[in-house]
PDB file of C-alpha atoms in Angstrom:
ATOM      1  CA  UNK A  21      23.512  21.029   4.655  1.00 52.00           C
ATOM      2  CA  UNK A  22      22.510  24.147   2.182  1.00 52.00           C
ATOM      3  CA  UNK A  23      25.114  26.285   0.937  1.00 52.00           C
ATOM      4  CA  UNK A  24      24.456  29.699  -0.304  1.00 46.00           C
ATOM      5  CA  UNK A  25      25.762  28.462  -3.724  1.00 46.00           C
ATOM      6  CA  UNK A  26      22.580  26.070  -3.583  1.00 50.00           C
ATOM      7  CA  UNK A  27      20.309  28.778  -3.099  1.00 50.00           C
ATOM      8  CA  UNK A  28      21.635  30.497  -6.276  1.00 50.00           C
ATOM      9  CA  UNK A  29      20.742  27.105  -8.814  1.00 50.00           C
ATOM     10  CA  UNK A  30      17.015  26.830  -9.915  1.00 54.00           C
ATOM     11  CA  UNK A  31      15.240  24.996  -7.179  1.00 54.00           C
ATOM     12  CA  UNK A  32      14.157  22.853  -9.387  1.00 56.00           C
ATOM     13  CA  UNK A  33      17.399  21.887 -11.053  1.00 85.00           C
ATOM     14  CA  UNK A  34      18.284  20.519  -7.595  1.00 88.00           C
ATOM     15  CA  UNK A  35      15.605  18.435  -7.774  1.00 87.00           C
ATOM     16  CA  UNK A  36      16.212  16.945 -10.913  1.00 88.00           C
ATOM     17  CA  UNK A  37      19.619  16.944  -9.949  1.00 90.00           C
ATOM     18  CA  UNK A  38      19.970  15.738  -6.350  1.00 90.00           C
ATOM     19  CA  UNK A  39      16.906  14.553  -4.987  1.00 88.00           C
ATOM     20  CA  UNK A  40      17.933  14.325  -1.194  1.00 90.00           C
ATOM     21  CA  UNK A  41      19.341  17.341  -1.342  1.00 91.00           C
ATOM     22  CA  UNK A  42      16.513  18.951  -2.268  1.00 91.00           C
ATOM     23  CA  UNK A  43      14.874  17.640   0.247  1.00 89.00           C
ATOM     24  CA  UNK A  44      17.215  18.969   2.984  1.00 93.00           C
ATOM     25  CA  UNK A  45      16.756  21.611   0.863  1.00 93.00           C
ATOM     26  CA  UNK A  46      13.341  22.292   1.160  1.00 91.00           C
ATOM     27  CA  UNK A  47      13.192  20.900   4.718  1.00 93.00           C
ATOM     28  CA  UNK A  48      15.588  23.501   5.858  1.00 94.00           C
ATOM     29  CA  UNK A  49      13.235  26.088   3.774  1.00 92.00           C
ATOM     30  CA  UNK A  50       9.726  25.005   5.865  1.00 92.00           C
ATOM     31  CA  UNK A  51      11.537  25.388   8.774  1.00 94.00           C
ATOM     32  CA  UNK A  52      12.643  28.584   8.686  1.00 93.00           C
ATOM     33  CA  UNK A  53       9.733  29.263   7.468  1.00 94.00           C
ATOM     34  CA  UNK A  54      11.142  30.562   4.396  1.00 93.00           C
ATOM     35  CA  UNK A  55       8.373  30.317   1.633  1.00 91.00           C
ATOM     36  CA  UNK A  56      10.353  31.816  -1.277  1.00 90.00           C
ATOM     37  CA  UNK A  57      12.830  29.229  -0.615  1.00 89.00           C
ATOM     38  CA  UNK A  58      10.823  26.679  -1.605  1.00 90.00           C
ATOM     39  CA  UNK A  59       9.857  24.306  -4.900  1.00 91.00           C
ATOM     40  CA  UNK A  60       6.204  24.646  -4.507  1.00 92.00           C
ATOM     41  CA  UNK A  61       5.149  22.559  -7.531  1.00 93.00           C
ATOM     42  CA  UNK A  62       7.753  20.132  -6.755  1.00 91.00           C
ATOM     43  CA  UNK A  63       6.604  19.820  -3.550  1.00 91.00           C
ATOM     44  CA  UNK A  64       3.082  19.331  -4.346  1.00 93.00           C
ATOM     45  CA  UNK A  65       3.974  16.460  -6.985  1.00 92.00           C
ATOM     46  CA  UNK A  66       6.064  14.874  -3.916  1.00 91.00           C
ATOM     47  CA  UNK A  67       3.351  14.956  -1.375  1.00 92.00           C
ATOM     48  CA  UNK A  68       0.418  13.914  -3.871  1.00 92.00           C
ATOM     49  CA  UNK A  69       2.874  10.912  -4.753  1.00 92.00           C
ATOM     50  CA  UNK A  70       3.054  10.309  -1.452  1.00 92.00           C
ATOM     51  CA  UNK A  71      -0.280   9.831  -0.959  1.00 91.00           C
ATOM     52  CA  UNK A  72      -0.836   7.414  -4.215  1.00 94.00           C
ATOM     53  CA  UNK A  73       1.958   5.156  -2.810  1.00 95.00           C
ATOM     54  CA  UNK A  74       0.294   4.546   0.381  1.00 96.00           C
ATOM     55  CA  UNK A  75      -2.787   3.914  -1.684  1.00 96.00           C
ATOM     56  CA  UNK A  76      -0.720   1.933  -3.682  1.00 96.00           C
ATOM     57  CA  UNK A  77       0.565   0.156  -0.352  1.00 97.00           C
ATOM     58  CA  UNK A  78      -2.593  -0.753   0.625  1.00 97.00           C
ATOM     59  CA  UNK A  79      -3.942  -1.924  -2.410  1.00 97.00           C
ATOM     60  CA  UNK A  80      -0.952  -4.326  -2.382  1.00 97.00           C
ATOM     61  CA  UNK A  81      -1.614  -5.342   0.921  1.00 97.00           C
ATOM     62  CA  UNK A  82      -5.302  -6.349   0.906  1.00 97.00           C
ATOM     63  CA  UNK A  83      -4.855  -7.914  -2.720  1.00 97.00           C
ATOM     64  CA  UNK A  84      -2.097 -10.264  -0.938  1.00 97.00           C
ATOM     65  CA  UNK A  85      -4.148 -11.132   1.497  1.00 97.00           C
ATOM     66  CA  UNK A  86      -7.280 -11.990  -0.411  1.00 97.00           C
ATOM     67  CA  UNK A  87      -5.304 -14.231  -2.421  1.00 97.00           C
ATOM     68  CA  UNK A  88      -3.956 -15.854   0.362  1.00 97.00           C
ATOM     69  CA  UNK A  89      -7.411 -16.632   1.902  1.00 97.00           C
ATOM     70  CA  UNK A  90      -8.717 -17.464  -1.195  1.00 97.00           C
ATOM     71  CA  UNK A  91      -6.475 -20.625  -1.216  1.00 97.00           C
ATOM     72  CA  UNK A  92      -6.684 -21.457   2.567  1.00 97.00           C
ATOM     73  CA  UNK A  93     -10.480 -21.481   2.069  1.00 96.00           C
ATOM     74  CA  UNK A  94     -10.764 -23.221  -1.382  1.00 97.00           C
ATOM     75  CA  UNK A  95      -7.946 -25.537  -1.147  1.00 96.00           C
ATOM     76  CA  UNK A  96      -7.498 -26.597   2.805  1.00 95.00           C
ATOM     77  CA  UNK A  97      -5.699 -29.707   1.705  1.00 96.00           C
ATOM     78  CA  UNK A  98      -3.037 -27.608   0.021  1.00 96.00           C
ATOM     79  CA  UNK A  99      -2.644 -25.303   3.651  1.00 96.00           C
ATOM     80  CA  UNK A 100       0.568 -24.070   4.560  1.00 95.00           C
ATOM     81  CA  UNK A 101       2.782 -22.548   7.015  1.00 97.00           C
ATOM     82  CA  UNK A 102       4.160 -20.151   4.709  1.00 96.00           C
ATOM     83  CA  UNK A 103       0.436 -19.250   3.270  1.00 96.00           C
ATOM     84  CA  UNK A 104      -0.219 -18.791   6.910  1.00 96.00           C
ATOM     85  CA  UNK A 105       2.814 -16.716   7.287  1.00 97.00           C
ATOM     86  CA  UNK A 106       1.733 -14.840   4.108  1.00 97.00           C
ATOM     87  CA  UNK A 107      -2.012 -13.653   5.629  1.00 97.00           C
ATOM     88  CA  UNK A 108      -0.339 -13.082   9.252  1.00 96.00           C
ATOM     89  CA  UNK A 109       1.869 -10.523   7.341  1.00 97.00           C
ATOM     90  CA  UNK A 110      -0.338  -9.089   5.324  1.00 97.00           C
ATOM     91  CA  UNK A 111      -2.572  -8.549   8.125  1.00 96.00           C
ATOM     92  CA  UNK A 112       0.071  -7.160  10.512  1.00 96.00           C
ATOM     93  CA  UNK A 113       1.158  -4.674   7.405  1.00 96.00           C
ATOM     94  CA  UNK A 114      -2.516  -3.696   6.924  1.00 96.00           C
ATOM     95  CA  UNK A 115      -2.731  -2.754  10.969  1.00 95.00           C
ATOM     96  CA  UNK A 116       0.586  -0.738  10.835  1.00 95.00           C
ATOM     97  CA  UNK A 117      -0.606   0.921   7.226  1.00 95.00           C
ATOM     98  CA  UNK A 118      -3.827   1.985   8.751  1.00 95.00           C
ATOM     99  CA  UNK A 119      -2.404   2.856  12.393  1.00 94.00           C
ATOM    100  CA  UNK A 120       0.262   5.495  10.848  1.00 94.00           C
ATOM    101  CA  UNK A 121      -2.548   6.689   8.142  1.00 94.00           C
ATOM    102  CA  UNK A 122      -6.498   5.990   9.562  1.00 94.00           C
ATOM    103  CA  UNK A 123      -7.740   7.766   6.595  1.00 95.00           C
ATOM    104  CA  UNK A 124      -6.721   5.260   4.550  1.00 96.00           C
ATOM    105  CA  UNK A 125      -9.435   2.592   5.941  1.00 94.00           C
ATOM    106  CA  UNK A 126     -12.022   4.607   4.683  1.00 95.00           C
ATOM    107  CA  UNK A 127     -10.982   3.767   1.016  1.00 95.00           C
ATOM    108  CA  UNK A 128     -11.281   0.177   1.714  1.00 95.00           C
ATOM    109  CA  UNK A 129     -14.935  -0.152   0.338  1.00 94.00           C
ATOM    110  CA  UNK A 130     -13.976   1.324  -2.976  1.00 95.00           C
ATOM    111  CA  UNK A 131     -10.296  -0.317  -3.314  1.00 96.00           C
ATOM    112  CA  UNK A 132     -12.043  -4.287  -2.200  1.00 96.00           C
ATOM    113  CA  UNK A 133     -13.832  -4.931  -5.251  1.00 97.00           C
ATOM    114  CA  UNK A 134     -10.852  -4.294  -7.445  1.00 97.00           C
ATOM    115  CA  UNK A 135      -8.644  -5.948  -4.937  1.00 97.00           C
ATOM    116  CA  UNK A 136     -11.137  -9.361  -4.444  1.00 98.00           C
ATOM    117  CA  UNK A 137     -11.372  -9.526  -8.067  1.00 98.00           C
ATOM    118  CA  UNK A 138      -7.576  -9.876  -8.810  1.00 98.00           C
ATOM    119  CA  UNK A 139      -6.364 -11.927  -5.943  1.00 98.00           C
ATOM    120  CA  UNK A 140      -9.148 -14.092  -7.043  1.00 98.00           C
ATOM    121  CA  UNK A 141      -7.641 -14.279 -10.679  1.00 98.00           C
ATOM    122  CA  UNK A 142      -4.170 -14.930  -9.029  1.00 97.00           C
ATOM    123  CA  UNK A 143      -6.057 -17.889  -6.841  1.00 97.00           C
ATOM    124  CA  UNK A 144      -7.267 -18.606  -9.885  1.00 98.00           C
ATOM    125  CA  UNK A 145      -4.248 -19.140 -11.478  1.00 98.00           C
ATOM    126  CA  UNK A 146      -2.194 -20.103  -8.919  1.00 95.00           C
ATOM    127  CA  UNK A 147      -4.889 -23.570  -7.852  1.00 95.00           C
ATOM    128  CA  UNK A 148      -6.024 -23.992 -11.557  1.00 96.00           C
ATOM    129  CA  UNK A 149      -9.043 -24.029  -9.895  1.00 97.00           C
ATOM    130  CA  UNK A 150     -11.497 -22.241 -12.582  1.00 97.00           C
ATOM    131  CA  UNK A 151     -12.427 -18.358 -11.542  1.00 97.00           C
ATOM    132  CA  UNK A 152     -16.276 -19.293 -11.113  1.00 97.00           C
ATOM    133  CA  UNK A 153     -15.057 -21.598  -8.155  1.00 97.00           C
ATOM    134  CA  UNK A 154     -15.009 -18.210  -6.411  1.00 97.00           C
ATOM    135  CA  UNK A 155     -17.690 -15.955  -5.571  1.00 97.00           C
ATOM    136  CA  UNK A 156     -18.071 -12.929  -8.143  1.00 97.00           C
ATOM    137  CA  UNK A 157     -17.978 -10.392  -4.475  1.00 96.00           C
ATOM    138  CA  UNK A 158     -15.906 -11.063  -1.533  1.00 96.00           C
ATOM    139  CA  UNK A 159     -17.780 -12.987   1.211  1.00 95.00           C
ATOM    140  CA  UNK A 160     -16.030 -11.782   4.028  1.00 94.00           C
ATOM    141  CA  UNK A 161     -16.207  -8.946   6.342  1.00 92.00           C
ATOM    142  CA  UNK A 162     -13.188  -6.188   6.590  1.00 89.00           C
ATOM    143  CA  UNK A 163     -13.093  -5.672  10.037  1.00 86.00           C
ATOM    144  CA  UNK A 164     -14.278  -9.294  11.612  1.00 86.00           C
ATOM    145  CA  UNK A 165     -12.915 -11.382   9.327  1.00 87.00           C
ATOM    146  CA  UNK A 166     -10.369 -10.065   6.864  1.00 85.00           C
ATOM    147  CA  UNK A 167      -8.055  -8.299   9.003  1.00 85.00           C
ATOM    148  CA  UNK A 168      -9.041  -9.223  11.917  1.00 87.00           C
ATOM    149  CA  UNK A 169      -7.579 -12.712  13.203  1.00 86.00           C
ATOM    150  CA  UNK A 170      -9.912 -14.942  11.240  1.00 91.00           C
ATOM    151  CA  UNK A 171      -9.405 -18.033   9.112  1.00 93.00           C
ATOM    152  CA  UNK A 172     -11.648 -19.397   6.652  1.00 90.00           C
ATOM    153  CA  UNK A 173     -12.991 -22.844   6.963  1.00 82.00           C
TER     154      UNK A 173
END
């Protein structure tokens, strides 16, 4: 809860000081519509963080999961339950990601070359297969075969 004394400190002290209660802070501020109550630079660092973790989130998430189908593909003798736990995860974190934020799948074209070329580096690594084992682009699909419920052969 805001006291009046909190009003009186530099918005942004609070923030540097007490980063929750800033945000009650500035919570409390939007809804009472009170707009020089709040930390407007503060708030637009917040929100454009915001946004680069769930980038971030789903750069982490198909990267994960391209590894993971990297090795089920190019090493079926080595197949798992817990890589197949790994790519059922990553694909059921991928389908939450992009159910609370659809604008996010339209960054997938631009994030899956970046993404296909490290997980195959960590395949790479990981098999000791060499990196030309793999193909330079990613062979598969987004939508049929890399989220959806797919396995290579």
């Amino acid at each position: 809860m805001t006291t009046a004394r909190q009003f009186e400190e530099p918005i942004t002290n609070l923030y540097e000081m007490d980063f929750l209660a800033w945000i009650e802070d500035q919570a409390q501020a939007l809804r009472a519509r009170k707009a020089s109550g709040l930390d407007w630079d503060n708030i637009v660092e917040e929100l454009e963080s915001m946004g680069r973790s769930e980038k971030n989130a789903l750069r982490s998430h198909l990267r994960v999961l391209l590894m993971h189908l990297i090795k089920w593909q190019w090493q079926p003798q080595k197949q798992s339950k817990s890589w197949a736990t790994t790519i059922r995860n990553q694909r059921l974190e991928l389908k939450y990601l992009l159910k609370d934020s659809p604008s996010l799948k339209r960054l997938i074209p631009e994030m899956l070359p970046d993404a296909w070329n490290n997980a195959a580096d960590e395949a790479a690594f990981e098999t000791e297969l060499p990196i030309s084992t793999f193909p330079e682009s990613c062979p598969w699909d987004i939508d049929t075969q890399i989220v959806a419920n797919w396995w290579p052969e």
